[in-house]
Amino acid sequence: MIFREIFFGPEQYRRALALREEILRAPLGLPLGEDDLQGESDQLHFGLFDNGELVACVIAIPLTAEHARIRQTAVAEAYRGQGLGRSIMTQLETTLAARGFASLSLHARSTAVGFYEKLGYQTVGSEFIEVSIPHRKMVKRLT
Ligand SMILES: CC(C)(COP(=O)(O)OP(=O)(O)OC[C@H]1O[C@@H](n2cnc3c(N)ncnc32)[C@H](O)[C@@H]1OP(=O)(O)O)[C@@H](O)C(=O)NCCC(=O)NCCS
């Protein structure tokens, strides 16, 4: 399994869009809309590849030089429960820490809060609705 950055525009980015649509939006009956895609050329896209096939992806938005927001974490259904979610998040954190980021935040689906807690993220504030389902804000310091 190989972790690498996905550059905006070429084929791999389109594959990441297809995976995000399948995992994160189709089950909600919501297509990835313009709001989701706006500004993505300035965001950092990463994936896990199994023999060249994209099986997990995640995006980081640099909000300041030291803080990034994580979004759109997705692992292909057939690959879940095998440590890939942990793997892509920890490799993402190592990569971002090496680029100078000191803290991360994200909007976790309430169903995924336990996953992020296992990775050291802490909830902040109360539950809110985003893309029609409950979420919690979570944060983690990298340094
Ligand atoms: C959430 C998701 C990324 C987890 O990926 P995964 O590859 O199945 O997770 P891992 O196998 O790496 O699990 C790591 C640990 O978290 C736990 N875990 C995984 N999903 C969990 C969940 N939804 N709730 C609580 N714990 C969870 C695992 O049991 C494992 O614990 P362990 O280390 O004690 O054994 C994946 O299920 C997914 O893509 N879900 C659909 C999209 C989604 O909800 N994304 C998050 C949007 S905020």
Short mmCIF file of C-alpha atoms and ligand atoms in Angstrom, two decimals:
data_model
loop_
_atom_site.label_atom_id
_atom_site.label_comp_id
_atom_site.label_asym_id
_atom_site.label_seq_id
_atom_site.Cartn_x
_atom_site.Cartn_y
_atom_site.Cartn_z
CA MET A 1 0.00 0.00 0.00
CA ILE A 2 1.57 3.28 -1.08
CA PHE A 3 0.73 6.73 0.34
CA ARG A 4 1.27 9.64 -2.01
CA GLU A 5 0.14 13.12 -2.89
CA ILE A 6 -2.48 13.41 -5.65
CA PHE A 7 -1.91 16.43 -7.82
CA PHE A 8 -4.91 18.50 -8.79
CA GLY A 9 -6.12 18.08 -12.37
CA PRO A 10 -4.71 14.86 -13.78
CA GLU A 11 -6.27 11.41 -13.84
CA GLN A 12 -5.59 10.58 -10.16
CA TYR A 13 -7.61 13.60 -9.00
CA ARG A 14 -10.57 12.43 -11.11
CA ARG A 15 -10.28 8.97 -9.50
CA ALA A 16 -10.27 10.59 -6.07
CA LEU A 17 -13.42 12.52 -7.00
CA ALA A 18 -15.11 9.27 -8.04
CA LEU A 19 -14.13 7.57 -4.75
CA ARG A 20 -15.37 10.57 -2.70
CA GLU A 21 -18.65 10.62 -4.63
CA GLU A 22 -19.15 6.86 -4.04
CA ILE A 23 -18.20 6.81 -0.33
CA LEU A 24 -19.15 10.22 0.99
CA ARG A 25 -22.02 11.50 -1.14
CA ALA A 26 -23.97 8.74 -2.94
CA PRO A 27 -25.12 7.16 0.39
CA LEU A 28 -26.58 10.58 1.35
CA GLY A 29 -28.21 11.10 -2.05
CA LEU A 30 -26.15 14.28 -2.46
CA PRO A 31 -23.79 14.80 -5.41
CA LEU A 32 -20.44 16.50 -4.84
CA GLY A 33 -21.47 20.08 -5.57
CA GLU A 34 -19.69 23.26 -6.54
CA ASP A 35 -19.37 24.22 -2.86
CA ASP A 36 -17.44 20.98 -2.20
CA LEU A 37 -15.10 21.46 -5.14
CA GLN A 38 -14.51 25.20 -4.81
CA GLY A 39 -10.87 25.99 -4.03
CA GLU A 40 -9.69 22.39 -4.37
CA SER A 41 -6.80 23.41 -6.62
CA ASP A 42 -5.30 25.14 -3.54
CA GLN A 43 -5.88 22.14 -1.26
CA LEU A 44 -3.56 19.17 -0.61
CA HIS A 45 -4.87 15.82 -1.84
CA PHE A 46 -3.47 12.46 -0.71
CA GLY A 47 -4.28 8.84 -1.44
CA LEU A 48 -3.41 5.25 -0.58
CA PHE A 49 -2.81 3.07 -3.62
CA ASP A 50 -3.03 -0.74 -3.79
CA ASN A 51 -1.19 -1.90 -6.91
CA GLY A 52 -1.90 1.46 -8.52
CA GLU A 53 -5.59 1.50 -7.54
CA LEU A 54 -6.76 4.38 -5.34
CA VAL A 55 -8.40 2.81 -2.26
CA ALA A 56 -8.44 5.69 0.24
CA CYS A 57 -8.18 9.46 0.05
CA VAL A 58 -8.10 12.57 2.21
CA ILE A 59 -7.72 16.34 1.69
CA ALA A 60 -5.96 18.98 3.82
CA ILE A 61 -6.80 22.69 3.53
CA PRO A 62 -3.97 24.93 4.76
CA LEU A 63 -5.86 27.62 6.72
CA THR A 64 -2.69 29.27 8.05
CA ALA A 65 1.01 28.36 7.81
CA GLU A 66 0.56 26.23 10.95
CA HIS A 67 -3.02 25.01 10.90
CA ALA A 68 -4.79 22.78 8.39
CA ARG A 69 -8.34 21.52 8.17
CA ILE A 70 -8.82 17.90 7.12
CA ARG A 71 -11.80 16.89 4.99
CA GLN A 72 -13.24 14.10 2.88
CA THR A 73 -11.54 11.11 4.55
CA ALA A 74 -12.73 8.02 2.70
CA VAL A 75 -11.69 4.37 2.54
CA ALA A 76 -13.21 2.14 -0.17
CA GLU A 77 -15.77 -0.16 1.42
CA ALA A 78 -13.95 -3.40 0.57
CA TYR A 79 -10.79 -2.11 2.30
CA ARG A 80 -12.30 -0.97 5.61
CA GLY A 81 -11.44 -2.45 8.98
CA GLN A 82 -7.87 -3.25 7.90
CA GLY A 83 -6.10 -0.21 9.32
CA LEU A 84 -6.12 1.85 6.11
CA GLY A 85 -8.01 4.76 7.66
CA ARG A 86 -5.44 4.90 10.48
CA SER A 87 -2.62 4.53 7.95
CA ILE A 88 -3.72 7.37 5.64
CA MET A 89 -4.36 9.70 8.61
CA THR A 90 -1.04 9.03 10.33
CA GLN A 91 0.92 9.40 7.09
CA LEU A 92 -1.00 12.60 6.37
CA GLU A 93 -0.11 13.93 9.85
CA THR A 94 3.58 13.07 9.39
CA THR A 95 3.60 14.79 5.99
CA LEU A 96 1.85 17.91 7.31
CA ALA A 97 4.09 18.09 10.41
CA ALA A 98 7.14 17.95 8.10
CA ARG A 99 5.67 20.89 6.16
CA GLY A 100 5.38 22.96 9.34
CA PHE A 101 1.76 22.40 10.38
CA ALA A 102 1.32 22.28 14.16
CA SER A 103 -2.39 21.57 14.53
CA LEU A 104 -5.30 20.05 12.62
CA SER A 105 -9.07 20.35 12.79
CA LEU A 106 -11.89 18.53 11.03
CA HIS A 107 -15.66 18.14 10.96
CA ALA A 108 -16.21 14.47 11.80
CA ARG A 109 -19.40 12.68 10.99
CA SER A 110 -20.77 11.64 14.38
CA THR A 111 -20.52 8.01 13.20
CA ALA A 112 -16.75 8.50 12.71
CA VAL A 113 -15.95 10.34 15.98
CA GLY A 114 -14.71 7.08 17.59
CA PHE A 115 -12.33 6.52 14.66
CA TYR A 116 -10.74 9.96 15.07
CA GLU A 117 -10.64 9.63 18.89
CA LYS A 118 -8.49 6.52 18.44
CA LEU A 119 -6.10 8.71 16.44
CA GLY A 120 -5.87 11.31 19.21
CA TYR A 121 -8.42 13.89 18.01
CA GLN A 122 -10.66 15.57 20.61
CA THR A 123 -14.18 16.87 20.14
CA VAL A 124 -14.82 20.61 20.56
CA GLY A 125 -18.29 22.12 20.98
CA SER A 126 -21.61 20.47 20.30
CA GLU A 127 -23.04 18.46 17.44
CA PHE A 128 -24.13 20.30 14.27
CA ILE A 129 -25.62 19.32 10.93
CA GLU A 130 -23.57 19.34 7.73
CA VAL A 131 -24.46 17.64 4.42
CA SER A 132 -27.71 16.64 6.16
CA ILE A 133 -26.08 14.52 8.91
CA PRO A 134 -24.73 15.16 12.46
CA HIS A 135 -21.08 16.19 12.80
CA ARG A 136 -18.67 17.20 15.58
CA LYS A 137 -15.68 19.50 15.29
CA MET A 138 -12.46 17.72 16.32
CA VAL A 139 -8.92 18.99 16.82
CA LYS A 140 -5.42 17.57 17.27
CA ARG A 141 -2.04 19.13 17.98
CA LEU A 142 0.84 17.68 15.98
CA THR A 143 3.62 19.25 18.04
C1 LIG B 1 -14.23 6.11 8.92
C2 LIG B 1 -13.28 5.34 7.97
C3 LIG B 1 -12.38 6.36 7.27
C4 LIG B 1 -12.43 4.38 8.81
O1 LIG B 1 -11.52 3.70 7.95
P1 LIG B 1 -11.05 2.18 8.26
O2 LIG B 1 -9.95 1.88 7.31
O3 LIG B 1 -12.22 1.28 8.28
O4 LIG B 1 -10.47 2.34 9.75
P2 LIG B 1 -9.25 1.52 10.43
O5 LIG B 1 -9.38 0.08 10.04
O6 LIG B 1 -7.97 2.19 10.11
O7 LIG B 1 -9.60 1.70 11.97
C5 LIG B 1 -8.71 2.28 12.90
C6 LIG B 1 -9.33 2.14 14.28
O8 LIG B 1 -10.54 2.92 14.34
C7 LIG B 1 -11.66 2.07 14.65
N1 LIG B 1 -12.78 2.55 13.85
C8 LIG B 1 -12.90 2.53 12.50
N2 LIG B 1 -14.05 3.11 12.11
C9 LIG B 1 -14.68 3.47 13.26
C10 LIG B 1 -15.91 4.14 13.53
N3 LIG B 1 -16.74 4.53 12.54
N4 LIG B 1 -16.23 4.37 14.83
C11 LIG B 1 -15.41 4.00 15.85
N5 LIG B 1 -14.21 3.38 15.64
C12 LIG B 1 -13.86 3.13 14.37
C13 LIG B 1 -11.23 0.68 14.27
O9 LIG B 1 -11.94 -0.29 15.01
C14 LIG B 1 -9.76 0.71 14.61
O10 LIG B 1 -9.60 0.53 15.99
P3 LIG B 1 -8.33 -0.31 16.60
O11 LIG B 1 -7.10 0.44 16.14
O12 LIG B 1 -8.55 -0.26 18.07
O13 LIG B 1 -8.41 -1.67 16.01
C15 LIG B 1 -14.07 4.49 6.95
O14 LIG B 1 -14.97 3.65 7.63
C16 LIG B 1 -14.87 5.29 5.92
O15 LIG B 1 -14.35 5.68 4.87
N6 LIG B 1 -16.17 5.50 6.23
C17 LIG B 1 -17.10 6.17 5.31
C18 LIG B 1 -16.75 7.63 5.12
C19 LIG B 1 -16.63 8.37 6.41
O16 LIG B 1 -17.44 8.29 7.31
N7 LIG B 1 -15.54 9.16 6.49
C20 LIG B 1 -15.27 10.02 7.62
C21 LIG B 1 -15.89 11.33 7.30
S1 LIG B 1 -15.68 12.45 8.66
#
